[in-house]
One Martini backbone bead per residue (centre of mass of N, CA, C, O) as a GRO file, in nm:
protein
  228
    1UNK     BB    1  10.310  14.132   9.865
    2UNK     BB    2  10.543  14.330   9.935
    3UNK     BB    3  10.852  14.365   9.804
    4UNK     BB    4  10.997  14.445  10.098
    5UNK     BB    5  10.865  14.211  10.233
    6UNK     BB    6  10.915  13.961  10.423
    7UNK     BB    7  10.919  13.628  10.446
    8UNK     BB    8  10.752  13.413  10.617
    9UNK     BB    9  10.801  13.157  10.843
   10UNK     BB   10  10.712  12.819  10.742
   11UNK     BB   11  10.615  12.531  10.868
   12UNK     BB   12  10.676  12.171  10.793
   13UNK     BB   13  10.519  11.879  10.868
   14UNK     BB   14  10.631  11.528  10.917
   15UNK     BB   15  10.795  11.278  10.841
   16UNK     BB   16  11.116  11.163  10.851
   17UNK     BB   17  11.023  10.981  10.606
   18UNK     BB   18  10.932  11.083  10.318
   19UNK     BB   19  10.693  11.273  10.154
   20UNK     BB   20  10.818  11.455   9.922
   21UNK     BB   21  10.585  11.558   9.748
   22UNK     BB   22  10.392  11.695   9.953
   23UNK     BB   23  10.608  11.873  10.079
   24UNK     BB   24  10.690  12.019   9.817
   25UNK     BB   25  10.402  12.134   9.752
   26UNK     BB   26  10.368  12.296  10.006
   27UNK     BB   27  10.614  12.474   9.961
   28UNK     BB   28  10.507  12.593   9.698
   29UNK     BB   29  10.250  12.720   9.812
   30UNK     BB   30  10.401  12.909  10.005
   31UNK     BB   31  10.578  13.057   9.798
   32UNK     BB   32  10.347  13.164   9.612
   33UNK     BB   33  10.219  13.324   9.873
   34UNK     BB   34  10.499  13.452  10.030
   35UNK     BB   35  10.667  13.233  10.166
   36UNK     BB   36  10.896  13.052  10.393
   37UNK     BB   37  10.993  12.739  10.383
   38UNK     BB   38  11.016  12.480  10.658
   39UNK     BB   39  11.143  12.188  10.734
   40UNK     BB   40  11.014  11.941  10.963
   41UNK     BB   41  11.110  11.706  11.228
   42UNK     BB   42  11.124  11.459  11.420
   43UNK     BB   43  11.341  11.589  11.683
   44UNK     BB   44  11.335  11.866  11.673
   45UNK     BB   45  11.388  12.151  11.807
   46UNK     BB   46  11.175  12.360  11.977
   47UNK     BB   47  11.305  12.633  11.884
   48UNK     BB   48  11.196  12.627  11.590
   49UNK     BB   49  10.903  12.719  11.662
   50UNK     BB   50  10.973  13.020  11.753
   51UNK     BB   51  11.040  13.121  11.443
   52UNK     BB   52  10.754  13.098  11.358
   53UNK     BB   53  10.467  13.231  11.169
   54UNK     BB   54  10.387  12.930  11.083
   55UNK     BB   55  10.177  12.626  11.002
   56UNK     BB   56  10.210  12.295  10.849
   57UNK     BB   57  10.014  11.998  10.864
   58UNK     BB   58  10.041  11.702  10.734
   59UNK     BB   59   9.999  11.408  10.607
   60UNK     BB   60   9.927  11.043  10.687
   61UNK     BB   61   9.923  10.894  10.949
   62UNK     BB   62   9.763  10.782  11.199
   63UNK     BB   63   9.607  10.861  11.481
   64UNK     BB   64   9.646  10.789  11.794
   65UNK     BB   65   9.386  10.686  12.001
   66UNK     BB   66   9.517  10.762  12.277
   67UNK     BB   67   9.478  11.081  12.230
   68UNK     BB   68   9.138  11.012  12.258
   69UNK     BB   69   9.065  10.774  12.448
   70UNK     BB   70   9.093  10.509  12.253
   71UNK     BB   71   9.029  10.221  12.108
   72UNK     BB   72   9.114  10.012  11.879
   73UNK     BB   73   8.928   9.931  11.565
   74UNK     BB   74   9.188   9.911  11.408
   75UNK     BB   75   9.480   9.886  11.214
   76UNK     BB   76   9.706  10.113  11.270
   77UNK     BB   77   9.915  10.373  11.138
   78UNK     BB   78  10.187  10.454  11.345
   79UNK     BB   79  10.362  10.767  11.464
   80UNK     BB   80  10.475  10.852  11.761
   81UNK     BB   81  10.688  11.070  11.711
   82UNK     BB   82  10.506  11.248  11.540
   83UNK     BB   83  10.277  11.293  11.733
   84UNK     BB   84  10.446  11.440  11.948
   85UNK     BB   85  10.558  11.672  11.775
   86UNK     BB   86  10.284  11.784  11.653
   87UNK     BB   87  10.139  11.838  11.915
   88UNK     BB   88  10.343  12.051  12.014
   89UNK     BB   89  10.319  12.239  11.769
   90UNK     BB   90  10.022  12.305  11.789
   91UNK     BB   91  10.018  12.412  12.076
   92UNK     BB   92  10.220  12.644  12.023
   93UNK     BB   93  10.063  12.795  11.804
   94UNK     BB   94   9.812  12.846  11.978
   95UNK     BB   95   9.953  13.001  12.204
   96UNK     BB   96  10.075  13.221  11.986
   97UNK     BB   97   9.867  13.281  11.760
   98UNK     BB   98   9.930  13.118  11.505
   99UNK     BB   99   9.910  13.009  11.202
  100UNK     BB  100   9.705  12.719  11.084
  101UNK     BB  101   9.750  12.419  10.876
  102UNK     BB  102   9.552  12.131  10.833
  103UNK     BB  103   9.624  11.819  10.665
  104UNK     BB  104   9.424  11.584  10.728
  105UNK     BB  105   9.586  11.472  10.975
  106UNK     BB  106   9.616  11.768  11.075
  107UNK     BB  107   9.312  11.806  11.130
  108UNK     BB  108   9.280  11.573  11.330
  109UNK     BB  109   9.494  11.669  11.539
  110UNK     BB  110   9.367  11.937  11.600
  111UNK     BB  111   9.105  11.819  11.714
  112UNK     BB  112   9.240  11.653  11.941
  113UNK     BB  113   9.387  11.897  12.086
  114UNK     BB  114   9.075  12.008  12.145
  115UNK     BB  115   8.916  11.724  12.243
  116UNK     BB  116   8.865  11.541  12.019
  117UNK     BB  117   8.753  11.300  11.774
  118UNK     BB  118   8.756  10.984  11.585
  119UNK     BB  119   8.718  10.813  11.304
  120UNK     BB  120   8.875  10.505  11.217
  121UNK     BB  121   8.643  10.470  10.997
  122UNK     BB  122   8.452  10.528  10.671
  123UNK     BB  123   8.323  10.309  10.497
  124UNK     BB  124   8.045  10.270  10.668
  125UNK     BB  125   7.970  10.600  10.614
  126UNK     BB  126   7.943  10.545  10.304
  127UNK     BB  127   7.689  10.618  10.039
  128UNK     BB  128   7.768  10.876   9.823
  129UNK     BB  129   8.072  10.797   9.845
  130UNK     BB  130   8.383  10.714   9.773
  131UNK     BB  131   8.666  10.507   9.877
  132UNK     BB  132   8.844  10.628   9.680
  133UNK     BB  133   9.153  10.727   9.613
  134UNK     BB  134   9.240  11.079   9.524
  135UNK     BB  135   9.408  11.364   9.372
  136UNK     BB  136   9.149  11.432   9.241
  137UNK     BB  137   8.858  11.640   9.182
  138UNK     BB  138   8.584  11.407   9.265
  139UNK     BB  139   8.468  11.555   9.512
  140UNK     BB  140   8.228  11.688   9.741
  141UNK     BB  141   8.194  12.019   9.874
  142UNK     BB  142   8.017  12.154  10.158
  143UNK     BB  143   7.961  12.480  10.250
  144UNK     BB  144   7.947  12.710  10.491
  145UNK     BB  145   7.834  13.030  10.446
  146UNK     BB  146   7.948  13.145  10.745
  147UNK     BB  147   8.233  13.086  10.671
  148UNK     BB  148   8.561  13.157  10.616
  149UNK     BB  149   8.606  12.954  10.387
  150UNK     BB  150   8.387  13.055  10.199
  151UNK     BB  151   8.506  13.342  10.169
  152UNK     BB  152   8.781  13.248  10.052
  153UNK     BB  153   8.681  13.039   9.802
  154UNK     BB  154   8.387  13.095   9.676
  155UNK     BB  155   8.187  12.834   9.752
  156UNK     BB  156   7.939  12.587   9.797
  157UNK     BB  157   8.050  12.389   9.567
  158UNK     BB  158   8.322  12.166   9.563
  159UNK     BB  159   8.619  12.024   9.444
  160UNK     BB  160   8.782  11.729   9.572
  161UNK     BB  161   8.992  11.531   9.735
  162UNK     BB  162   9.098  11.183   9.853
  163UNK     BB  163   9.319  11.020  10.134
  164UNK     BB  164   9.117  10.909  10.359
  165UNK     BB  165   9.017  10.683  10.658
  166UNK     BB  166   8.967  10.925  10.846
  167UNK     BB  167   8.774  11.124  11.096
  168UNK     BB  168   8.562  11.346  11.231
  169UNK     BB  169   8.375  11.355  11.518
  170UNK     BB  170   8.431  11.500  11.775
  171UNK     BB  171   8.442  11.822  11.847
  172UNK     BB  172   8.651  12.059  11.915
  173UNK     BB  173   8.734  12.309  12.100
  174UNK     BB  174   8.651  12.605  11.917
  175UNK     BB  175   8.525  12.457  11.683
  176UNK     BB  176   8.408  12.450  11.341
  177UNK     BB  177   8.211  12.368  11.082
  178UNK     BB  178   8.279  12.427  10.720
  179UNK     BB  179   8.263  12.119  10.600
  180UNK     BB  180   8.115  11.871  10.378
  181UNK     BB  181   7.999  11.593  10.249
  182UNK     BB  182   7.750  11.388  10.113
  183UNK     BB  183   7.768  11.219  10.407
  184UNK     BB  184   7.856  11.438  10.642
  185UNK     BB  185   8.151  11.447  10.642
  186UNK     BB  186   8.409  11.599  10.766
  187UNK     BB  187   8.626  11.854  10.582
  188UNK     BB  188   8.606  12.117  10.780
  189UNK     BB  189   8.785  12.332  11.013
  190UNK     BB  190   8.742  12.611  11.252
  191UNK     BB  191   8.849  12.916  11.413
  192UNK     BB  192   8.655  13.201  11.471
  193UNK     BB  193   8.878  13.353  11.673
  194UNK     BB  194   9.085  13.326  11.453
  195UNK     BB  195   9.267  13.426  11.192
  196UNK     BB  196   9.423  13.121  11.141
  197UNK     BB  197   9.239  12.813  11.179
  198UNK     BB  198   9.283  12.518  10.976
  199UNK     BB  199   9.102  12.220  10.860
  200UNK     BB  200   9.167  11.971  10.604
  201UNK     BB  201   9.099  11.662  10.438
  202UNK     BB  202   9.235  11.750  10.206
  203UNK     BB  203   9.477  11.817   9.918
  204UNK     BB  204   9.593  12.118   9.808
  205UNK     BB  205   9.884  12.046   9.695
  206UNK     BB  206   9.739  11.885   9.440
  207UNK     BB  207   9.567  12.185   9.368
  208UNK     BB  208   9.740  12.444   9.262
  209UNK     BB  209   9.581  12.491   8.980
  210UNK     BB  210   9.376  12.607   9.186
  211UNK     BB  211   9.291  12.905   9.313
  212UNK     BB  212   9.123  12.821   9.570
  213UNK     BB  213   9.362  12.650   9.690
  214UNK     BB  214   9.576  12.879   9.710
  215UNK     BB  215   9.414  13.046   9.929
  216UNK     BB  216   9.502  12.883  10.176
  217UNK     BB  217   9.798  12.992  10.167
  218UNK     BB  218   9.737  13.295  10.152
  219UNK     BB  219   9.596  13.312  10.430
  220UNK     BB  220   9.837  13.225  10.598
  221UNK     BB  221  10.032  13.454  10.513
  222UNK     BB  222   9.859  13.694  10.595
  223UNK     BB  223   9.855  13.610  10.898
  224UNK     BB  224  10.171  13.609  10.938
  225UNK     BB  225  10.191  13.931  10.898
  226UNK     BB  226  10.005  13.932  11.155
  227UNK     BB  227  10.074  13.979  11.503
  228UNK     BB  228   9.772  13.984  11.644
   0.00000   0.00000   0.00000
């Protein structure tokens, strides 16, 4: 970022209460990449979305299966107010063609807003990967070589963390799969027609000490500087 160039305003969505550490680390990732982070909460005025140059939708509660016309298969932890707010935020960013990064739940909700669906549990689908949640990069990501994500972070096989119990099933319209894990479970989706619309199942905010994970935020800020 040029020294005189203003920092683009990047919204960070999440629950109304809690999640202080991941929210704070996402804000740090945005700031290190040259952006100005702004925390947003369910119930905030829609006008706040109009001022944003980009958006990060963070992880957390399960996406309500009613949003993809499915019956509950497990007992989900749902935050209806957050679902409503973040669904509107994603829709508005896509309408305005502004850059968007969905993290974990954020990637799932992005997929749902594009008409996709989710696996409501992953334990039965894992054969080669652990069900253990970890903030450390102990799981393997296999990237599609022709994806924008591969070009951005520059590896065929990367190490990532994992804190999710749901995942992408039917792919949303206009999205493509950019990466999977060793069980073939989708770990990243992107819109190849957009300058930057990306959803990742892992948590890059806990991996800011790795340069390739910081590039996810750098790509968001670079796209936010480009109004086209």
